[in-house]
Short mmCIF file of C-alpha atoms and ligand atoms in Angstrom, two decimals:
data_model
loop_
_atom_site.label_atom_id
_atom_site.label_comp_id
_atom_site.label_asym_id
_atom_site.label_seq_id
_atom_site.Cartn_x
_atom_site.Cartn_y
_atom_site.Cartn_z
CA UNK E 215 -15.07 93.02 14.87
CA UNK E 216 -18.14 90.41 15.25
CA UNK E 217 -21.12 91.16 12.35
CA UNK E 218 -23.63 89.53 15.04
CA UNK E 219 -25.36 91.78 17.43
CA UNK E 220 -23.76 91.22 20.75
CA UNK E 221 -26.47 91.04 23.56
CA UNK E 222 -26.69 91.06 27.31
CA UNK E 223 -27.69 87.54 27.03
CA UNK E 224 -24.66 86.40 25.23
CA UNK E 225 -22.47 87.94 27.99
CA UNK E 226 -24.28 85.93 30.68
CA UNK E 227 -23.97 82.71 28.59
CA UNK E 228 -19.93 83.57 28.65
CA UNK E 229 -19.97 84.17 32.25
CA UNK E 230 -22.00 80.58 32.60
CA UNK E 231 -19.40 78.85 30.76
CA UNK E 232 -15.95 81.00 32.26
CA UNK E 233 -13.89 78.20 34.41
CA UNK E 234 -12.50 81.03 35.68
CA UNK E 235 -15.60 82.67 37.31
CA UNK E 236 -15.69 81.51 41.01
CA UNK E 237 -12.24 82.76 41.69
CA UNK E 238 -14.04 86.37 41.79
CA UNK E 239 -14.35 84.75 45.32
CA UNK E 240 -11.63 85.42 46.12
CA UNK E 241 -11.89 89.29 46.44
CA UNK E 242 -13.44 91.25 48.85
CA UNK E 243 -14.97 94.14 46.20
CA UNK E 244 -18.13 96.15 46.77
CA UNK E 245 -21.06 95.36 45.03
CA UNK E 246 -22.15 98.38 43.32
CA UNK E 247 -18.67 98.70 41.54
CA UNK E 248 -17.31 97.45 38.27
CA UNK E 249 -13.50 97.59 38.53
CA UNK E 250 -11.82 97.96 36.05
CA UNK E 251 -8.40 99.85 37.19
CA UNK E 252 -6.66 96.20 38.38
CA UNK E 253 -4.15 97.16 36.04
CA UNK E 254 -3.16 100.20 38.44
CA UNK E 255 -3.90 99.13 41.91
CA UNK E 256 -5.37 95.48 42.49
CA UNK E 257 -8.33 94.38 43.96
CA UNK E 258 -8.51 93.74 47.71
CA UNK E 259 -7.77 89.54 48.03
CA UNK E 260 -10.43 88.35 51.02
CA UNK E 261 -7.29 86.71 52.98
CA UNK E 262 -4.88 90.29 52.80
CA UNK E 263 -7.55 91.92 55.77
CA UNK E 264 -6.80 88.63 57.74
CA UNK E 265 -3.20 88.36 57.50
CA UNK E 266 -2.41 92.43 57.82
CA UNK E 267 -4.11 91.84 61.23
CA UNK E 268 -2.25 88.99 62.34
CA UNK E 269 1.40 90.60 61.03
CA UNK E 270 0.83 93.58 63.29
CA UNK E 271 -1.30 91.96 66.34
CA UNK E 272 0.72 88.87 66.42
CA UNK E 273 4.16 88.90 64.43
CA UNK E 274 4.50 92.20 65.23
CA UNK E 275 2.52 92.27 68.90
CA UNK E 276 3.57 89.09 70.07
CA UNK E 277 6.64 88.10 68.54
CA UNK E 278 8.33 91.39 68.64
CA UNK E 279 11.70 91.22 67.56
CA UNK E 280 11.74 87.81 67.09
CA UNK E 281 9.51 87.73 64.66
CA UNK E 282 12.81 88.37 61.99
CA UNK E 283 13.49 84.67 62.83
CA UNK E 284 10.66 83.14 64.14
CA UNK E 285 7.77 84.54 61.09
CA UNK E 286 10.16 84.49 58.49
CA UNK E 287 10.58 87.53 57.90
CA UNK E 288 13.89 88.26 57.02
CA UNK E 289 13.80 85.85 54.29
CA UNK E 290 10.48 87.12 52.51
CA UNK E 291 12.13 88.48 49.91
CA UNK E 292 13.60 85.57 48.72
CA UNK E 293 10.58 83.10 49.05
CA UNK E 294 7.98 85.26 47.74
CA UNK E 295 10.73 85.74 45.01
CA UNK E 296 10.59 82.14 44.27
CA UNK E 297 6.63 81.91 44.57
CA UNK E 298 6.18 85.06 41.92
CA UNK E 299 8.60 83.18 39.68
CA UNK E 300 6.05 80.71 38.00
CA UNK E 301 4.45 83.50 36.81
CA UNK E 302 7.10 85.25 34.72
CA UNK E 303 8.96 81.91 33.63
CA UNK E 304 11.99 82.13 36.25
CA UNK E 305 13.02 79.66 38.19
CA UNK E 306 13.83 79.54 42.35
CA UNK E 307 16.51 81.77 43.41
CA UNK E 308 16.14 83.83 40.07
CA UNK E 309 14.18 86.48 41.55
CA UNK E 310 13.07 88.74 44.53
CA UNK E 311 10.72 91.09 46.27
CA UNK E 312 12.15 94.02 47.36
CA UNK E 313 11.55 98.06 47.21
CA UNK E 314 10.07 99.74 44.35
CA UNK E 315 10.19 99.21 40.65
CA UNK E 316 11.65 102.48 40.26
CA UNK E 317 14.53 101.49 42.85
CA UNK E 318 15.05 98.07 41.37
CA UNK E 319 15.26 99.79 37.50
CA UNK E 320 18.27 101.71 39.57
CA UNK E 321 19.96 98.90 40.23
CA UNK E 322 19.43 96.84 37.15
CA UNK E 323 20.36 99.30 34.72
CA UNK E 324 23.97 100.19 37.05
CA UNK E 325 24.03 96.33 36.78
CA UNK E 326 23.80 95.67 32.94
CA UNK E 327 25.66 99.04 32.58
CA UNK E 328 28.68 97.86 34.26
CA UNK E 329 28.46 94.23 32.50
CA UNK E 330 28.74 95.64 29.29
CA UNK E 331 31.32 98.31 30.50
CA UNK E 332 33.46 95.33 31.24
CA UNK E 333 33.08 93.94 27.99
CA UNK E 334 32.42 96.68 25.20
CA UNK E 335 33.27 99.94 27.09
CA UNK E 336 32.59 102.14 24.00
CA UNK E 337 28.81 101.19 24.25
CA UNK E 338 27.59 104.09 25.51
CA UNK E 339 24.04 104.20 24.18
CA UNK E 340 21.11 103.14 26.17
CA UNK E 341 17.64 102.89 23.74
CA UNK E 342 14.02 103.26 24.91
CA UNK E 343 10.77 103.69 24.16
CA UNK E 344 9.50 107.84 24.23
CA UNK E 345 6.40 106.53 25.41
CA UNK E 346 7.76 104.58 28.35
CA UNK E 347 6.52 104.98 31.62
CA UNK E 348 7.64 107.56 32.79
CA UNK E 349 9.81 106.55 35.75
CA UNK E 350 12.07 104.29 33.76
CA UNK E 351 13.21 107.12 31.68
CA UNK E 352 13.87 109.16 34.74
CA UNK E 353 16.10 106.51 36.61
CA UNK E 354 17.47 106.33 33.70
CA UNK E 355 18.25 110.05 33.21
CA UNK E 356 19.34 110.07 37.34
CA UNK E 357 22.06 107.62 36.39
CA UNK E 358 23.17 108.91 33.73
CA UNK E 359 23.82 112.25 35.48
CA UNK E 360 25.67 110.41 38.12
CA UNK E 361 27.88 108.65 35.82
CA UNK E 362 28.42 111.61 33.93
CA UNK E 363 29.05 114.22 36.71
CA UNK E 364 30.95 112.06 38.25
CA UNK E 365 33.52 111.80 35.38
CA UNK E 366 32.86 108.51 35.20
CA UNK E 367 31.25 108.42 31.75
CA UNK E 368 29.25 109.64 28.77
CA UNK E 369 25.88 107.82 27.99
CA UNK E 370 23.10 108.68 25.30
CA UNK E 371 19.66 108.01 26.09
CA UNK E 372 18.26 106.99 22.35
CA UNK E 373 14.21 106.86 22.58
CA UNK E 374 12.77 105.38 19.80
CA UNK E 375 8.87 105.62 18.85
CA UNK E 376 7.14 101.91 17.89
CA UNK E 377 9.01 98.52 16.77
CA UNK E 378 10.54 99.88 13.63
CA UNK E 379 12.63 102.54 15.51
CA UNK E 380 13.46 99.93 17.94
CA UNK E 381 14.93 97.71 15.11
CA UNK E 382 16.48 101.03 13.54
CA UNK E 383 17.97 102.26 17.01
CA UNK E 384 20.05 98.79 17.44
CA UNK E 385 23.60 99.30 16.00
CA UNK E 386 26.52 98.36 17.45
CA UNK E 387 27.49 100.81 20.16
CA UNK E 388 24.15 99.83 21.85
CA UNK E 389 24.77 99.19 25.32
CA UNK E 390 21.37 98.49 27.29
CA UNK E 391 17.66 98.77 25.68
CA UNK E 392 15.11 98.85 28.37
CA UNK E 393 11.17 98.42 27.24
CA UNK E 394 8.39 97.86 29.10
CA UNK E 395 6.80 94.49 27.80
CA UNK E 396 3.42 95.99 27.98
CA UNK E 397 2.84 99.54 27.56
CA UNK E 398 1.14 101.59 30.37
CA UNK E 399 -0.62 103.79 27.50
CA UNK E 400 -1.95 101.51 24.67
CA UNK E 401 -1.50 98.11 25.90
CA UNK E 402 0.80 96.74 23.45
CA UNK E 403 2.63 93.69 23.92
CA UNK E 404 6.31 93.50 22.54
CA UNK E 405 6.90 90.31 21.00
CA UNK E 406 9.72 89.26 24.34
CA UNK E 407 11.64 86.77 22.82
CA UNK E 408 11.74 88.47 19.57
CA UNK E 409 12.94 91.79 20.49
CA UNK E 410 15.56 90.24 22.70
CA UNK E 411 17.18 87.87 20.23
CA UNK E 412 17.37 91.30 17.83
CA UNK E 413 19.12 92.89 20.98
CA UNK E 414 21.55 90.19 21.78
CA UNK E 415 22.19 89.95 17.45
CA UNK E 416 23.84 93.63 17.87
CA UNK E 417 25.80 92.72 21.43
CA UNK E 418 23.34 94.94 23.90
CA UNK E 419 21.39 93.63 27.00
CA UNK E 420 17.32 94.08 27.63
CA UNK E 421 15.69 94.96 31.08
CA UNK E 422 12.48 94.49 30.91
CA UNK E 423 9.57 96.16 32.86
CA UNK E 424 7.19 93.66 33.22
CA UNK E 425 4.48 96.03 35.66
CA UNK E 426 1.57 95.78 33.04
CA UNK E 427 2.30 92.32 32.29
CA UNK E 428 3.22 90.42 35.75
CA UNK E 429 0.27 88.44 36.39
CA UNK E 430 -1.56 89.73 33.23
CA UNK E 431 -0.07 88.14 30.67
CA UNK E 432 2.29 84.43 30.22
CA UNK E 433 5.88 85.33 30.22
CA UNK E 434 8.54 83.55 29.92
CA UNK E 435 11.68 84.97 30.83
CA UNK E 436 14.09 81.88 30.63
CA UNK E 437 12.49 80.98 27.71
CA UNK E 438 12.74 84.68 26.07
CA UNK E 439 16.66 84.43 27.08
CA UNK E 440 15.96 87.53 28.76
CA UNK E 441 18.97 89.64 30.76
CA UNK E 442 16.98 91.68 33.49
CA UNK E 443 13.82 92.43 34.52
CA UNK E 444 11.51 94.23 37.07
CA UNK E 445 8.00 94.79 37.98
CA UNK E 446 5.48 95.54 40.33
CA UNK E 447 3.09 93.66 42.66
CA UNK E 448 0.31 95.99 43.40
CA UNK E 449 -1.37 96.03 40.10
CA UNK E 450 -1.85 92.46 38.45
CA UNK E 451 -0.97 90.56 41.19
CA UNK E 452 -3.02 92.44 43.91
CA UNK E 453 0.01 92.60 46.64
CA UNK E 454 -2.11 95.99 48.29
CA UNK E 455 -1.37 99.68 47.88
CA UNK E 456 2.78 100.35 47.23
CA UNK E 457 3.63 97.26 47.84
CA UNK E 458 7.01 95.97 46.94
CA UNK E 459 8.14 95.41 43.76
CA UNK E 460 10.19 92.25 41.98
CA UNK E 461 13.74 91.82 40.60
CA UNK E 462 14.88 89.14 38.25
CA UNK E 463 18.25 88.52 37.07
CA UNK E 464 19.41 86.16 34.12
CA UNK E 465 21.28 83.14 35.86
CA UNK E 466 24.47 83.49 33.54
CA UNK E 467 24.41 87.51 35.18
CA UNK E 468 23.52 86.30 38.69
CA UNK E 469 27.49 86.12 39.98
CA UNK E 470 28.53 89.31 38.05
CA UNK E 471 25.54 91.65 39.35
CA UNK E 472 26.95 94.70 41.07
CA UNK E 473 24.74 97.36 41.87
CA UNK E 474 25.33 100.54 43.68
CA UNK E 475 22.58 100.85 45.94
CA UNK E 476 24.93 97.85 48.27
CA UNK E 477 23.02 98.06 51.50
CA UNK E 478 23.65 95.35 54.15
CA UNK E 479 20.43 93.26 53.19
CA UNK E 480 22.93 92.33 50.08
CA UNK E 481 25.85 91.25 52.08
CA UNK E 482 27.32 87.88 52.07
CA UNK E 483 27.37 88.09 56.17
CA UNK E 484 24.91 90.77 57.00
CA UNK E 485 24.88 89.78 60.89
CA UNK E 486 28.80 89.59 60.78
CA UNK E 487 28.27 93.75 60.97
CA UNK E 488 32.12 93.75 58.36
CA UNK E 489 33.39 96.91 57.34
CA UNK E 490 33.39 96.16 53.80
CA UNK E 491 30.81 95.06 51.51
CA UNK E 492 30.72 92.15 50.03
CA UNK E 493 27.96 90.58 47.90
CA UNK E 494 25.62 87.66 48.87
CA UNK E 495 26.63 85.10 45.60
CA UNK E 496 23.09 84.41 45.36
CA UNK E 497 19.88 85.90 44.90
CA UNK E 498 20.16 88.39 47.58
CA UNK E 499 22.63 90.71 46.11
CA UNK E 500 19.73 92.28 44.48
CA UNK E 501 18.77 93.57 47.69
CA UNK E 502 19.19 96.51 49.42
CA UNK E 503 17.96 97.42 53.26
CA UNK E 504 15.64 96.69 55.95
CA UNK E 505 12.06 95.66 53.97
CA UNK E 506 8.23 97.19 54.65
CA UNK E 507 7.23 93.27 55.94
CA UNK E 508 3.73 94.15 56.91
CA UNK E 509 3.29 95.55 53.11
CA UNK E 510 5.44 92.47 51.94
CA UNK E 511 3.84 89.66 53.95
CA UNK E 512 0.45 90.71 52.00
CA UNK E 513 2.17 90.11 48.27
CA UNK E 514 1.97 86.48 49.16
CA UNK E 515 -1.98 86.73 49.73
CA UNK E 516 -1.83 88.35 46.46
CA UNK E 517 0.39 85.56 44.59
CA UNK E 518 -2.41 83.14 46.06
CA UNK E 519 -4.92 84.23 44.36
CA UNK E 520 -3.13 82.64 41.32
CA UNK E 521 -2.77 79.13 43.06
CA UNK E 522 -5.85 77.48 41.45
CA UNK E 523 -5.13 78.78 37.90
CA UNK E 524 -2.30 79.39 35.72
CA UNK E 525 -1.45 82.17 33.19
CA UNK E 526 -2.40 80.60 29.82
CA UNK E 527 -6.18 79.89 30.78
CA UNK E 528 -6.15 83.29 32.52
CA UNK E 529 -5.00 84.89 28.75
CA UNK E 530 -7.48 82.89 27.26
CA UNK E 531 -9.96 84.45 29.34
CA UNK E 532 -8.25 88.23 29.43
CA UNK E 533 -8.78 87.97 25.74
CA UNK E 534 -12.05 87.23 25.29
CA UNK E 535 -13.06 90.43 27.95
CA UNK E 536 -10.77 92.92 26.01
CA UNK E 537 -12.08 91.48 22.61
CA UNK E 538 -15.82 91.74 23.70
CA UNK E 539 -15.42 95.01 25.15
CA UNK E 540 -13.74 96.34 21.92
CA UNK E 541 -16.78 94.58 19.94
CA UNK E 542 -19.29 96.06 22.68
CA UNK E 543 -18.23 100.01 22.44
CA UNK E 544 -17.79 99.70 18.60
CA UNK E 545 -21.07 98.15 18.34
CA UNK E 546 -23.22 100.64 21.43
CA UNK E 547 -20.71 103.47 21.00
CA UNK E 548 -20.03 104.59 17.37
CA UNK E 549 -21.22 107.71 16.37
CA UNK E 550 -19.00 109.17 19.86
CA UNK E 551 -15.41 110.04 19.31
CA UNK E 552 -13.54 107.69 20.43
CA UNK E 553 -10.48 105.90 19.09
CA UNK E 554 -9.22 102.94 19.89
CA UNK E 555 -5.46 102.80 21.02
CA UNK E 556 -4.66 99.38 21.51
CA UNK E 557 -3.99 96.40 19.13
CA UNK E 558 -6.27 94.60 17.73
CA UNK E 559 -3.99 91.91 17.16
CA UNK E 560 -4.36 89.73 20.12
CA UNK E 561 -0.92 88.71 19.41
CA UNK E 562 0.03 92.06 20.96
CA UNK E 563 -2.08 92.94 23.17
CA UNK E 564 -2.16 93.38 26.85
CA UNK E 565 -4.86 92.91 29.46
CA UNK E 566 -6.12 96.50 28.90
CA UNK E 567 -7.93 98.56 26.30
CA UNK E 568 -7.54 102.25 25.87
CA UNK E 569 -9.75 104.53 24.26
CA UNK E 570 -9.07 108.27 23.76
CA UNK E 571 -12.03 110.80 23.91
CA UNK E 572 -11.47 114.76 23.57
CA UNK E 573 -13.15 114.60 27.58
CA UNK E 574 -11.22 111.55 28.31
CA UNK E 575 -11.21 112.93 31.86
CA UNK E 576 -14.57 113.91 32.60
CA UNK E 577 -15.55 111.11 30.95
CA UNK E 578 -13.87 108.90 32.97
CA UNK E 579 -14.31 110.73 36.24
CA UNK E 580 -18.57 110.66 35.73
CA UNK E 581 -18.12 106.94 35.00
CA UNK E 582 -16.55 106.49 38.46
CA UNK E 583 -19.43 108.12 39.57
CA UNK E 584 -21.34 105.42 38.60
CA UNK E 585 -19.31 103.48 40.04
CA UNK E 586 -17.37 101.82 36.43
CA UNK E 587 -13.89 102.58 37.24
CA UNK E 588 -11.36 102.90 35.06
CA UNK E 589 -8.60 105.53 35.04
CA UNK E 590 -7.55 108.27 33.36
CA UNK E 591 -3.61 108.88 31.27
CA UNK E 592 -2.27 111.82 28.93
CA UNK E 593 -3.02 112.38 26.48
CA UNK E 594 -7.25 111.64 26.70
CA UNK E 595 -6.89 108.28 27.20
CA UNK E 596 -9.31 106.20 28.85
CA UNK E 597 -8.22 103.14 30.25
CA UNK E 598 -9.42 99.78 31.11
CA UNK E 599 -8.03 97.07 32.33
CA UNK E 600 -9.49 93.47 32.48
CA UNK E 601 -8.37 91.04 35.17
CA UNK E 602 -9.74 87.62 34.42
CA UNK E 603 -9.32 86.64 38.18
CA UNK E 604 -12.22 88.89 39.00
CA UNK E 605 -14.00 90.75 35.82
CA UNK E 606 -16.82 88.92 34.42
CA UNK E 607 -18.21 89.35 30.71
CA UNK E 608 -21.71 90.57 32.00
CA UNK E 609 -19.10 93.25 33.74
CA UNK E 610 -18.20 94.12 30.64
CA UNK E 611 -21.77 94.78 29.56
CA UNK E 612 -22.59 97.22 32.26
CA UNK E 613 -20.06 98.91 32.12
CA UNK E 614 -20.38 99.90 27.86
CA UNK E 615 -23.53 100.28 28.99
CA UNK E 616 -22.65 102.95 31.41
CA UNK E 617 -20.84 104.72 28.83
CA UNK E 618 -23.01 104.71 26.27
CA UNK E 619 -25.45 106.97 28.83
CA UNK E 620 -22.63 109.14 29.61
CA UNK E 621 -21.79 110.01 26.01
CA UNK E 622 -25.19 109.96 24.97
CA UNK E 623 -26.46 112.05 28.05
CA UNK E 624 -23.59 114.60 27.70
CA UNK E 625 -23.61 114.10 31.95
CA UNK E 626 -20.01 114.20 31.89
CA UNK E 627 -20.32 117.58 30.94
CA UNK E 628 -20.36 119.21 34.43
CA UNK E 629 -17.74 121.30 36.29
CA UNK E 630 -16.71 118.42 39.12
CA UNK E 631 -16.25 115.94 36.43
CA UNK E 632 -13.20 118.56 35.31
CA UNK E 633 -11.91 119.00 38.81
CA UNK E 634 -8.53 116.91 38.59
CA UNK E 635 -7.20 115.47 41.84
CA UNK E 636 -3.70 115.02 42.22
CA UNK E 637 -3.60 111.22 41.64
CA UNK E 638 -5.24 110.79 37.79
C1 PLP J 1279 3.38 101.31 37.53
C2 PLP J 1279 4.67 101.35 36.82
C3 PLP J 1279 5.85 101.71 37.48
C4 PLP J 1279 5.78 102.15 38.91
O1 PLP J 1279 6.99 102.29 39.56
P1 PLP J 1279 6.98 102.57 41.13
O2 PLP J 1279 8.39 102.63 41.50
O3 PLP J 1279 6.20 101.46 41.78
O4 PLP J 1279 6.27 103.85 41.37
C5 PLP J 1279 7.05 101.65 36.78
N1 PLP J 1279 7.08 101.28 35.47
C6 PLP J 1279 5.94 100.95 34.80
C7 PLP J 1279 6.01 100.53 33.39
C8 PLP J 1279 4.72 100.99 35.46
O5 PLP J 1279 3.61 100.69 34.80
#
């Protein structure tokens, strides 16, 4: 924490100085609202509006059916695949765009399943994190009861709570351990290349689940000697609501990737229309069927928004907001309940700060009233998430400001604040 008072003044001199500040341009947000829930859904890039029109009226309207040739569309997958790649340390033909992170943590973990069932069958234990989100743990469950009702075989799903289980959960018959680099709950940042060479010491595999760090944080996934990862696009890297998610694959796994879900998007000859499958031998074994292109064409507009900046100036910046509004509700806050859940370490820390309140909810639901939005995860936590492409620090102000009325007015306190819709 900073012993000098912060002021409102010292937030505008930030914003004066930020490099970083005119690519807010880029967005189309509304002016009354601080956003602060990038790290769920992304903000709305000015050119997606544009291009959704001309994939239906034109691609779509025009081109019809030849559109699959003629607007590229049947290889989208692949060459967003290679755009998103700078951003997560692969290289081209490393990684793809395809379905849903849920789907794609299907076919990874078959994958890396299988590779170690070639080489160490009696691993049998897959390790994770109890406070992983919680779709990774139930693909992970749905496979498991498919191997094992199947006859096929036994696995043990080992969850481990914070980096010293980890370590402790590592022994030998380790087969796959699948983290999320940054988690959806407190924002902490695993230490990649760390935790992986301590995976690889005891003969296991990682898949990674980069959906809180794609486009948040630098990662290097060559450079981590990573196995497998996946994430999404419609948080961090503002690719629109749902849309499709990324696979990336380890070049020394590429050629032995088998995956279950072997739809004819993955085939060698897809056009031939063969009987049997038979894998593409490059990147597009990771895929699966026919894509959502009008959702896929608009990751690209979201990818763009990187083009004039890269991912170390954009942590440089994502630190500074997380740190000052840490400082900001310590300093205009204390007094309230609230406790912080996220490191204050930068060294692990994400691009969002939690805080849990006893009213997390209501609190959170009468600041979106106001229009600060955040959102809202069990158990009481409040998050925020900073995204340096379009938060400013006199953002950051406003909105502590915000909450300091709330907590000090007790408005939150009101029967539609506690109303919970479905989505949270
Ligand atoms: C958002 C998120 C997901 C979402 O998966 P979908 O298949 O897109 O619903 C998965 N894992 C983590 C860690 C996430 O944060």
């Amino acid at each position: 924490m900073t012993s000098k008072t912060l002021t409102l003044a010292d937030c505008r001199a930030m914003d004066a100085s930020d490099p970083l500040a005119k690519l807010r341009d880029q967005f189309d947000l509304p002016a009354d609202v601080i956003y602060l829930d990038g790290n769920s859904l992304g903000a709305m890039p000015r050119s997606s509006a544009r291009r959704a029109q001309d994939v239906i009226t034109q691609e779509w309207g025009v081109g019809l059916i030849r559109s699959w040739n003629t607007a590229g569309w049947f290889d989208m997958p692949r060459k967003l695949g290679n755009k998103l790649a700078r951003l997560v340390g692969g290289n081209d033909n490393e990684v793809v765009v395809t379905d849903t992170t849920s789907t794609n943590l299907f076919k990874v973990m078959a994958a890396a399943l299988r590779l170690q069932k070639d080489k160490a069958p009696q691993r049998r234990v897959i390790v994770s994190e109890r406070n992983n989100f919680p779709t990774d743990l139930y693909i992970t469950q749905g496979l498991m009861d498919l191997l094992s009702s199947l006859g096929s075989a036994d696995y043990e799903l080992r969850l481990v709570d914070g980096v010293e289980g980890l370590e402790a959960a590592l022994t030998e018959d380790v087969a796959v351990v699948l983290l999320t680099h940054v988690n959806y709950q407190t924002g902490y940042m695993y230490d990649m290349a760390d935790i992986t060479a301590k995976v690889h010491k005891v003969g296991a595999v990682t898949v990674w689940d980069l959906c809180h760090s794609a486009g948040a944080v630098p990662i290097d996934l060559n450079g981590a000697n990573a196995d497998y990862a996946v994430g999404c696009t419609y948080k961090y890297l503002n690719g629109g609501p749902g849309s499709p998610a990324f696979l990336w694959v380890h070049p020394r796994h590429q050629e032995s990737f088998w995956q279950p879900l072997s739809g004819w998007w993955g085939h060698a000859r897809p056009f031939a229309m063969e009987s049997q499958y038979d894998p593409h031998q490059g990147v597009k074994r990771y895929l699966c069927g026919t894509q959502a292109i009008t959702s896929l064409a608009l990751v690209e507009n979201g990818l763009d928004t990187f083009a004039d900046t890269n991912m170390e100036e954009l942590r440089e910046k994502s630190l500074k907001l997380t740190s000052l509004f840490i400082d900001l509700v310590h300093q205009e806050c204390a007094g309230f309940p609230l406790t912080l859940n996220t490191p204050l370490d930068t060294k692990y820390r994400g691009s969002q700060v939690g805080f849990e309140h006893p009213h997390g909810f209501a609190v959170v639901q009468a600041l979106i009233e106001r229009g600060v939005i955040p959102d809202y995860r069990e158990p009481s936590i409040m998050r925020f998430g900073f995204t340096p492409l379009y938060i400013g620090f006199e953002d950051v102000w406003n909105a502590v400001a915000v909450l300091k009325e709330i907590l000090q007015s007790n408005s939150w306190d009101q029967p539609k604040f506690h109303q919970r819709g479905t989505v949270t």
